[in-house]
Amino acid sequence: MSGALSTISNSRASSKLNNIISAQWIGIHARSSGFVQRRGNLNPVKFIEAVLTAVGTPQKRDTIQAVVTEYNSHVSKGERIFYKPLHNRLRSEGCKNFLLEFVAKLQAHVVKCMHRPDFEKLLATLQKNGLPVDDFFLHDGTYWKIHEDFSEQYPATRHAKKAELVENTYEIDGTPVMNEPKFAQMGMQTTYSMRSGTIIRADITAATANETDYVPKGQGKGILHLMDAGYGDFKLLHDIDSACEFFITKLKANSAAVIESVKIDGTDFTKFFAGKKLSCKEFRTFREKEVVDATVRLSDGNCYRAIRFYSKKERQARNFITNIFSNRITAKMICAIYKIRWQIELLFKDLKSGSNLTGVNTRVENIVYVMLFASLAAHFLKQLAASAVAITSGIETSLYRLSVYSNSWLREYIHALFAKDLEHIKQIIKNLGSTKGCFERVRQSIQKHAKLKTLISVYAYLYGSLAPKAFETFLLEA
């Protein structure tokens, strides 16, 4: 069973790819964005092909020279372009706007086409058990280094460089002058939809930006937000709760929360801990390795559910906090649901290892954005290809493997898409599906499944806990 199948039928998988973006659309938007201002001076279709191929392959080719080489390989000798003219094009506002429109078009197409039947079954099961959710939103940020000239605009959170002593130079008070190194980091605050299996929102920020400012709220009832400890801001939790949405996040160890009730496997221990702080040692160490279901009141007056669990990595008890109070959703189920948040970390792994989302060494901000948008566009195209391969071949395709080994197929695939060559697209998808050992998802060990360290094992656990009959069907399909 595939973890990210789309609703495209087998017979229409390739034709759906064929209808993503036309050469006509590219030409119109290249002119409307100001990227192409007069006829004949640059082929926008060949330019897009060159940028996506250069940035989308994982051999660290995300440089301007790589784009020049790719572009010149697609055009005749008389149409070739040199480094400096292309550099001037890349740094233009028109180029940035053009790539932004292009990636937005692709993202909308992916959201429309991609669905996960197994996840939708899980949603239906949760809804029947008192949790009215229509989607899970996973939130996190990913960061990368950029040129030090951007250190004021995009300050970094930390760096390994140490201040260097300036010889024979002293402050007024006699202390030696230290030369503080400059360091810049750009970040992408990301919201990932489990239902569509892709990015639905991305905000470009400095590494020091407050992550909680970029969580979309009020998107409609039925959203469950999964977030790490960096999102444990009380105001954010209150805003999500007020919007009639749900959340599960880790609570920081020093968070001010007072215990109101405590249960372990149905046994009430409230009388021992009521009125005490959640961070108190007595509560943290009591039956330390068991899952505890508690109700707590935060310093802002709001009452939520806290799930204490034992972290093997940190070797101590930690807490989840949630506004899910349904009795059918047990504390252990809350812990299992939170594990789904790891899918956004796998997304970042795909983006960085397979589509070069690692920044580019340039002093021009617009070029940084152009390369970033190209990385995202390449990722969306690979995602659609992975879905088509899974549908037509029936194998559980690994998007990560397709991305990492995309140098063997991405150039032909992009060219065929923009050329509207349906037969060639079908052949590429067929070839990718026939190399099962290369692009098939690696089977995980029994130990990983037992520890709920795979998505399919989390689904199986939740099905088995909430709907035993559905669980049997799920196992047969898996």
Coordinates of C-alpha atoms in Angstrom, one line a residue:
M1 CA 0.0 0.0 0.0
S2 CA 1.4 3.4 -1.0
G3 CA 1.9 6.1 1.6
A4 CA 1.2 8.9 -0.8
L5 CA -1.1 7.9 -3.7
S6 CA -3.0 10.5 -5.6
T7 CA -6.6 10.1 -6.8
I8 CA -5.4 9.9 -10.4
S9 CA -6.5 6.7 -12.0
N10 CA -3.9 4.4 -13.7
S11 CA -5.1 5.3 -17.2
R12 CA -4.8 9.0 -16.5
A13 CA -1.7 9.2 -14.4
S14 CA 0.6 10.3 -17.3
S15 CA -2.0 12.6 -18.9
K16 CA -2.5 14.4 -15.6
L17 CA 1.3 15.1 -15.6
N18 CA 1.0 16.3 -19.2
N19 CA -1.5 19.0 -18.1
I20 CA 0.5 20.7 -15.3
I21 CA 1.9 23.8 -17.1
S22 CA 2.0 24.6 -20.8
A23 CA 4.7 26.4 -22.7
Q24 CA 2.1 29.0 -23.5
W25 CA 1.4 29.6 -19.8
I26 CA 5.2 30.0 -19.2
G27 CA 5.5 32.5 -22.1
I28 CA 2.5 34.6 -21.0
H29 CA 3.7 34.8 -17.4
A30 CA 7.3 35.4 -18.3
R31 CA 6.1 38.6 -20.1
S32 CA 3.5 39.7 -17.5
S33 CA 6.0 39.4 -14.7
G34 CA 8.6 41.5 -16.6
F35 CA 11.1 38.7 -16.9
V36 CA 11.0 38.7 -20.7
Q37 CA 10.5 42.2 -22.1
R38 CA 11.1 41.7 -25.8
R39 CA 10.8 38.8 -28.2
G40 CA 13.7 36.5 -29.0
N41 CA 16.2 37.6 -26.4
L42 CA 15.6 34.6 -24.0
N43 CA 13.5 31.4 -24.4
P44 CA 11.5 31.3 -21.1
V45 CA 10.6 27.6 -21.5
K46 CA 14.3 26.6 -22.0
F47 CA 15.2 28.8 -19.1
I48 CA 12.8 27.1 -16.8
E49 CA 14.0 23.7 -17.9
A50 CA 17.6 24.8 -17.3
V51 CA 17.0 26.2 -13.8
L52 CA 14.9 23.2 -12.6
T53 CA 17.4 20.7 -14.0
A54 CA 20.5 22.5 -12.5
V55 CA 18.9 23.1 -9.1
G56 CA 16.8 20.0 -8.9
T57 CA 19.6 17.4 -9.3
P58 CA 21.4 16.6 -6.0
Q59 CA 25.0 17.0 -7.3
K60 CA 25.5 20.5 -5.7
R61 CA 24.9 22.1 -9.2
D62 CA 22.8 25.0 -7.9
T63 CA 25.1 27.6 -9.3
I64 CA 24.6 30.2 -12.0
Q65 CA 27.3 28.5 -14.2
A66 CA 25.3 25.3 -14.0
V67 CA 22.2 27.1 -15.2
V68 CA 24.2 28.6 -18.1
T69 CA 25.5 25.2 -19.1
E70 CA 22.0 23.6 -18.9
Y71 CA 20.4 26.4 -20.9
N72 CA 23.0 26.3 -23.6
S73 CA 22.6 22.6 -24.0
H74 CA 18.9 23.1 -24.8
V75 CA 19.3 25.8 -27.5
S76 CA 21.0 26.3 -30.8
K77 CA 24.5 27.9 -31.0
G78 CA 23.0 31.2 -32.0
E79 CA 20.7 31.3 -29.0
R80 CA 23.4 30.6 -26.3
I81 CA 23.8 33.0 -23.4
F82 CA 26.9 33.9 -21.4
Y83 CA 27.3 34.1 -17.6
K84 CA 27.0 37.8 -17.1
P85 CA 23.8 38.4 -19.1
L86 CA 22.1 35.4 -17.3
H87 CA 23.3 36.7 -13.9
N88 CA 21.7 40.0 -14.7
R89 CA 18.4 38.2 -15.6
L90 CA 18.5 36.1 -12.4
R91 CA 18.9 39.1 -10.2
S92 CA 16.0 41.0 -11.7
E93 CA 12.7 41.5 -9.8
G94 CA 10.9 40.1 -12.9
C95 CA 12.8 36.8 -12.6
K96 CA 11.9 36.4 -8.9
N97 CA 8.2 37.2 -9.6
F98 CA 8.2 34.8 -12.5
L99 CA 9.6 31.9 -10.5
L100 CA 7.2 32.7 -7.6
E101 CA 4.2 32.5 -10.0
F102 CA 5.6 29.2 -11.4
V103 CA 6.1 27.5 -8.1
A104 CA 2.7 28.7 -6.9
K105 CA 1.1 27.2 -9.9
L106 CA 2.8 23.9 -9.3
Q107 CA 2.0 23.9 -5.6
A108 CA -1.7 24.4 -6.4
H109 CA -1.7 21.6 -8.8
V110 CA -0.1 19.2 -6.3
V111 CA -2.6 20.1 -3.6
K112 CA -5.4 19.5 -6.0
C113 CA -4.2 16.2 -7.3
M114 CA -2.5 14.5 -4.4
H115 CA -4.5 12.6 -1.8
R116 CA -3.7 9.8 0.7
P117 CA -6.4 7.2 0.9
D118 CA -4.9 5.6 4.0
F119 CA -4.8 8.9 5.8
E120 CA -8.3 9.7 4.8
K121 CA -9.4 6.3 6.3
L122 CA -7.7 7.3 9.5
L123 CA -9.5 10.6 9.5
A124 CA -12.8 8.8 9.1
T125 CA -12.0 6.5 12.0
L126 CA -11.0 9.4 14.3
Q127 CA -14.2 11.3 13.4
K128 CA -16.3 8.2 14.4
N129 CA -14.5 8.2 17.7
G130 CA -15.2 11.8 18.7
L131 CA -12.4 13.7 17.0
P132 CA -13.9 15.9 14.2
V133 CA -10.7 16.5 12.2
D134 CA -10.4 16.9 8.4
D135 CA -6.7 17.3 8.1
F136 CA -3.4 17.4 10.1
F137 CA -1.2 20.5 9.7
L138 CA 2.4 19.8 10.5
H139 CA 4.5 22.9 11.4
D140 CA 8.3 23.4 11.5
G141 CA 11.1 25.5 10.1
T142 CA 14.2 24.6 8.1
Y143 CA 17.3 26.8 7.9
W144 CA 20.4 27.2 5.7
K145 CA 23.4 29.4 5.5
I146 CA 23.6 32.3 3.1
H147 CA 26.3 34.9 2.3
E148 CA 27.5 36.9 5.4
D149 CA 26.5 40.2 3.7
F150 CA 22.9 39.4 4.7
S151 CA 23.8 39.1 8.4
E152 CA 21.8 42.1 9.4
Q153 CA 18.7 41.3 7.3
Y154 CA 18.8 37.5 8.0
P155 CA 20.6 37.1 11.4
A156 CA 21.7 33.6 12.4
T157 CA 20.7 31.9 15.6
R158 CA 24.1 30.4 16.2
H159 CA 27.4 29.7 14.5
A160 CA 30.7 27.9 15.1
K161 CA 33.0 30.8 14.3
K162 CA 34.6 32.6 17.2
A163 CA 35.6 36.2 17.6
E164 CA 39.1 37.0 16.4
L165 CA 41.5 39.3 18.2
V166 CA 42.4 42.5 16.3
E167 CA 46.1 43.0 16.9
N168 CA 47.4 46.2 18.5
T169 CA 43.8 47.7 18.7
Y170 CA 42.1 48.5 22.0
E171 CA 38.9 49.9 23.3
I172 CA 38.8 53.1 25.4
D173 CA 38.8 51.0 28.6
G174 CA 41.9 49.2 27.4
T175 CA 40.3 45.9 26.5
P176 CA 41.4 44.3 23.2
V177 CA 39.1 44.8 20.2
M178 CA 37.5 41.6 19.0
N179 CA 36.4 41.1 15.4
E180 CA 33.0 39.4 15.6
P181 CA 32.3 37.1 12.6
K182 CA 29.3 37.8 10.4
F183 CA 26.9 34.9 9.9
A184 CA 23.6 34.8 8.1
Q185 CA 20.8 32.2 7.9
M186 CA 17.6 32.1 5.9
G187 CA 14.7 30.0 7.0
M188 CA 11.4 28.6 5.6
Q189 CA 8.5 28.4 8.1
T190 CA 6.6 25.5 6.6
T191 CA 3.0 24.1 7.0
Y192 CA 2.6 20.6 5.6
S193 CA -0.8 19.0 5.0
M194 CA -1.1 15.3 5.7
R195 CA -4.2 15.0 3.6
S196 CA -2.5 16.3 0.4
G197 CA 0.9 15.1 1.4
T198 CA 2.6 18.4 0.5
I199 CA 3.5 21.9 1.5
I200 CA 0.5 24.2 1.7
R201 CA 2.3 27.3 3.1
A202 CA 5.9 28.5 3.2
D203 CA 7.1 31.8 4.6
I204 CA 10.7 32.9 4.0
T205 CA 12.3 34.4 7.2
A206 CA 15.5 35.0 9.1
A207 CA 16.6 32.2 11.3
T208 CA 15.8 34.3 14.4
A209 CA 12.1 34.7 13.4
N210 CA 9.4 33.6 15.8
E211 CA 8.0 30.4 14.4
T212 CA 4.6 30.9 16.1
D213 CA 3.9 33.9 14.0
Y214 CA 3.6 31.8 10.9
V215 CA 1.1 29.2 12.0
P216 CA -2.1 29.6 9.9
K217 CA -5.1 29.7 12.2
G218 CA -8.8 29.8 11.5
Q219 CA -8.5 27.7 8.3
G220 CA -11.8 26.0 9.1
K221 CA -12.9 23.7 11.8
G222 CA -11.3 20.2 11.8
I223 CA -7.6 21.1 11.6
L224 CA -5.2 19.3 14.0
H225 CA -1.9 21.1 14.4
L226 CA 1.2 19.0 15.2
M227 CA 4.1 21.1 16.5
D228 CA 7.4 20.7 18.4
A229 CA 8.3 22.4 21.6
G230 CA 9.2 25.7 19.8
Y231 CA 5.5 26.3 19.2
G232 CA 4.5 25.9 22.8
D233 CA 3.5 29.6 23.1
F234 CA 0.4 30.0 25.3
K235 CA -1.1 32.7 23.1
L236 CA -0.8 30.5 20.0
L237 CA -2.4 27.6 21.8
H238 CA -5.3 29.9 22.9
D239 CA -5.7 31.2 19.4
I240 CA -5.9 27.7 17.9
D241 CA -8.4 26.6 20.6
S242 CA -10.5 29.7 20.0
A243 CA -10.6 29.0 16.3
C244 CA -12.2 25.6 17.2
E245 CA -9.2 23.8 15.9
F246 CA -7.0 21.2 17.7
F247 CA -3.3 21.0 18.6
I248 CA -0.7 18.6 20.0
T249 CA 2.7 20.1 20.9
K250 CA 5.5 19.4 23.3
L251 CA 5.4 21.5 26.4
K252 CA 8.7 23.1 27.5
A253 CA 10.2 21.7 30.7
N254 CA 9.9 24.9 32.6
S255 CA 6.4 25.9 31.5
A256 CA 4.1 27.2 34.2
A257 CA 1.3 24.7 34.5
V258 CA -0.7 23.5 37.6
I259 CA -2.0 20.0 37.8
E260 CA -5.8 19.6 38.2
S261 CA -6.3 15.9 37.6
V262 CA -4.1 12.8 37.0
K263 CA -4.8 9.3 35.7
I264 CA -2.6 6.3 34.8
D265 CA -4.4 3.6 32.9
G266 CA -7.7 4.6 34.3
T267 CA -6.6 4.8 37.9
D268 CA -7.1 8.2 39.5
F269 CA -4.0 9.7 41.3
T270 CA -5.4 13.3 41.5
K271 CA -5.2 13.5 45.3
F272 CA -1.5 13.1 45.2
F273 CA -0.7 15.8 42.7
A274 CA -3.6 18.3 42.5
G275 CA -2.4 21.9 42.8
K276 CA 1.3 21.0 42.2
K277 CA 3.3 22.2 39.3
L278 CA 3.7 20.0 36.3
S279 CA 7.4 20.5 36.4
C280 CA 7.8 19.4 40.0
K281 CA 10.2 16.5 40.6
E282 CA 7.6 14.4 42.5
F283 CA 5.3 14.3 39.5
R284 CA 8.1 13.9 36.9
T285 CA 9.6 10.9 38.7
F286 CA 6.4 9.1 39.8
R287 CA 6.2 5.9 37.8
E288 CA 8.5 7.6 35.4
K289 CA 8.3 5.3 32.4
E290 CA 4.5 5.1 32.3
V291 CA 2.2 7.3 30.2
V292 CA 0.3 9.7 32.4
D293 CA -3.0 11.5 31.4
A294 CA -3.4 14.8 33.3
T295 CA -5.4 18.0 33.1
V296 CA -3.5 21.2 33.8
R297 CA -4.2 24.9 34.0
L298 CA -1.7 27.2 32.4
S299 CA -0.7 30.6 33.7
D300 CA -3.0 32.3 31.2
G301 CA -6.0 30.5 32.9
N302 CA -6.7 28.1 30.1
C303 CA -7.2 24.4 30.9
Y304 CA -5.7 21.7 28.6
R305 CA -4.8 18.0 28.6
A306 CA -1.2 17.1 29.4
I307 CA 0.3 13.7 28.5
R308 CA 3.4 12.8 30.3
F309 CA 5.6 10.3 28.5
Y310 CA 9.2 9.0 28.9
S311 CA 11.7 10.1 26.4
K312 CA 14.4 7.5 25.9
K313 CA 16.6 10.0 24.0
E314 CA 16.5 12.5 26.8
R315 CA 16.2 9.9 29.6
Q316 CA 13.6 11.8 31.4
A317 CA 9.8 12.5 31.4
R318 CA 8.4 15.1 29.0
N319 CA 4.9 16.4 28.3
F320 CA 2.6 16.8 25.4
I321 CA -0.2 19.4 25.7
T322 CA -3.4 19.2 23.7
N323 CA -7.0 20.4 23.7
I324 CA -8.2 17.0 22.6
F325 CA -10.4 15.8 25.6
S326 CA -12.3 13.0 23.9
N327 CA -12.3 9.9 26.2
R328 CA -12.0 7.6 23.2
I329 CA -8.7 9.2 22.3
T330 CA -6.4 7.8 25.0
A331 CA -3.1 9.3 26.2
K332 CA -1.2 6.6 24.3
M333 CA -3.1 7.5 21.1
I334 CA -2.1 11.1 21.6
C335 CA 1.5 10.0 21.7
A336 CA 1.1 7.9 18.6
I337 CA -0.7 10.7 16.7
Y338 CA 2.2 13.1 17.5
K339 CA 4.7 10.7 15.8
I340 CA 3.0 11.7 12.5
R341 CA 4.7 15.1 12.9
W342 CA 8.0 13.4 11.7
Q343 CA 6.7 13.5 8.1
I344 CA 7.7 17.2 7.9
E345 CA 11.2 16.3 8.9
L346 CA 11.3 13.8 6.0
L347 CA 10.1 16.6 3.8
F348 CA 13.0 18.7 4.7
K349 CA 15.3 15.8 4.1
D350 CA 13.9 15.4 0.6
L351 CA 14.2 19.1 -0.1
K352 CA 17.8 19.5 1.1
S353 CA 19.3 16.2 -0.1
G354 CA 17.3 15.8 -3.3
S355 CA 16.5 19.4 -4.5
N356 CA 19.4 21.5 -3.1
L357 CA 17.4 23.6 -0.6
T358 CA 20.7 24.6 1.0
G359 CA 21.1 28.1 -0.2
V360 CA 23.5 29.6 -2.8
N361 CA 26.6 31.6 -2.2
T362 CA 25.7 35.0 -3.7
R363 CA 25.4 38.6 -2.5
V364 CA 22.2 39.2 -4.5
E365 CA 19.0 38.6 -2.6
N366 CA 16.8 38.0 -5.6
I367 CA 19.1 35.2 -6.8
V368 CA 18.8 33.5 -3.4
Y369 CA 15.0 33.6 -3.9
V370 CA 15.1 32.4 -7.5
M371 CA 17.2 29.4 -6.5
L372 CA 14.9 28.7 -3.5
F373 CA 11.8 28.8 -5.7
A374 CA 13.5 26.5 -8.3
S375 CA 14.2 24.0 -5.5
L376 CA 10.6 24.0 -4.4
A377 CA 9.4 23.7 -8.0
A378 CA 11.7 20.7 -8.7
H379 CA 10.4 19.1 -5.5
F380 CA 6.8 19.4 -6.6
L381 CA 7.5 18.0 -10.0
K382 CA 9.3 15.0 -8.4
Q383 CA 6.4 14.5 -6.1
L384 CA 3.9 14.3 -9.0
A385 CA 6.3 11.8 -10.7
A386 CA 6.6 9.7 -7.6
S387 CA 2.8 9.5 -7.4
A388 CA 2.4 8.5 -11.1
V389 CA 5.1 5.8 -10.6
A390 CA 3.3 4.4 -7.6
I391 CA 0.0 4.3 -9.4
T392 CA 1.2 2.8 -12.7
S393 CA 3.6 0.3 -11.3
G394 CA 1.9 -0.6 -8.0
I395 CA 5.1 -0.3 -6.0
E396 CA 5.5 1.8 -2.8
T397 CA 7.7 4.6 -4.3
S398 CA 10.3 6.4 -2.3
L399 CA 10.2 10.2 -3.0
Y400 CA 13.6 10.5 -1.3
R401 CA 15.2 7.9 -3.6
L402 CA 13.6 9.4 -6.7
S403 CA 15.0 12.8 -5.6
V404 CA 18.5 11.7 -4.8
Y405 CA 18.9 9.8 -8.0
S406 CA 17.1 12.3 -10.2
N407 CA 20.2 13.0 -12.3
S408 CA 19.3 9.9 -14.3
W409 CA 15.8 11.0 -15.3
L410 CA 14.9 14.6 -14.3
R411 CA 16.2 16.4 -17.4
E412 CA 14.2 14.2 -19.8
Y413 CA 11.1 14.3 -17.6
I414 CA 11.0 18.2 -17.4
H415 CA 11.7 18.5 -21.2
A416 CA 8.8 16.0 -21.9
L417 CA 6.4 17.9 -19.6
F418 CA 6.9 21.3 -21.3
A419 CA 7.0 19.7 -24.8
K420 CA 3.6 18.0 -24.0
D421 CA 5.2 14.8 -25.2
L422 CA 2.7 12.4 -23.5
E423 CA 4.2 9.2 -25.0
H424 CA 7.7 10.2 -23.7
I425 CA 6.2 11.0 -20.2
K426 CA 4.6 7.6 -20.1
Q427 CA 7.8 5.9 -21.0
I428 CA 9.8 7.8 -18.3
I429 CA 7.2 6.8 -15.7
K430 CA 7.3 3.2 -16.9
N431 CA 11.1 3.1 -16.8
L432 CA 11.1 4.5 -13.2
G433 CA 8.5 1.9 -12.1
S434 CA 10.5 -1.0 -13.7
T435 CA 13.6 -0.2 -11.6
K436 CA 12.0 -1.4 -8.4
G437 CA 15.1 -2.0 -6.4
C438 CA 16.2 1.6 -7.0
F439 CA 13.1 3.7 -6.3
E440 CA 11.0 1.4 -4.1
R441 CA 10.6 2.4 -0.5
V442 CA 12.9 0.4 1.8
R443 CA 11.1 -2.0 4.0
Q444 CA 11.5 -1.2 7.7
S445 CA 12.5 -3.6 10.4
I446 CA 10.1 -5.3 12.7
Q447 CA 11.7 -3.4 15.6
K448 CA 10.9 0.0 14.0
H449 CA 7.3 -1.1 13.5
A450 CA 7.0 -2.3 17.1
K451 CA 8.3 1.1 18.4
L452 CA 5.8 3.0 16.1
K453 CA 8.7 4.6 14.2
T454 CA 7.1 4.2 10.8
L455 CA 4.0 5.9 9.5
I456 CA 2.3 2.6 8.6
S457 CA 2.8 1.2 12.1
V458 CA 1.3 4.4 13.6
Y459 CA -1.8 4.0 11.4
A460 CA -2.0 0.3 12.3
Y461 CA -1.8 1.1 16.1
L462 CA -4.6 3.8 15.8
Y463 CA -6.8 1.5 13.7
G464 CA -6.3 -1.4 16.1
S465 CA -7.1 0.8 19.0
L466 CA -10.1 2.6 17.6
A467 CA -11.6 0.2 15.0
P468 CA -10.5 -3.4 15.2
K469 CA -12.5 -4.4 12.1
A470 CA -10.9 -1.5 10.1
F471 CA -7.6 -2.7 11.5
E472 CA -8.0 -6.1 9.9
T473 CA -8.9 -4.6 6.6
F474 CA -5.9 -2.2 6.8
L475 CA -3.5 -5.1 7.5
L476 CA -4.8 -7.0 4.4
E477 CA -4.3 -4.0 2.2
A478 CA -0.9 -3.3 3.6

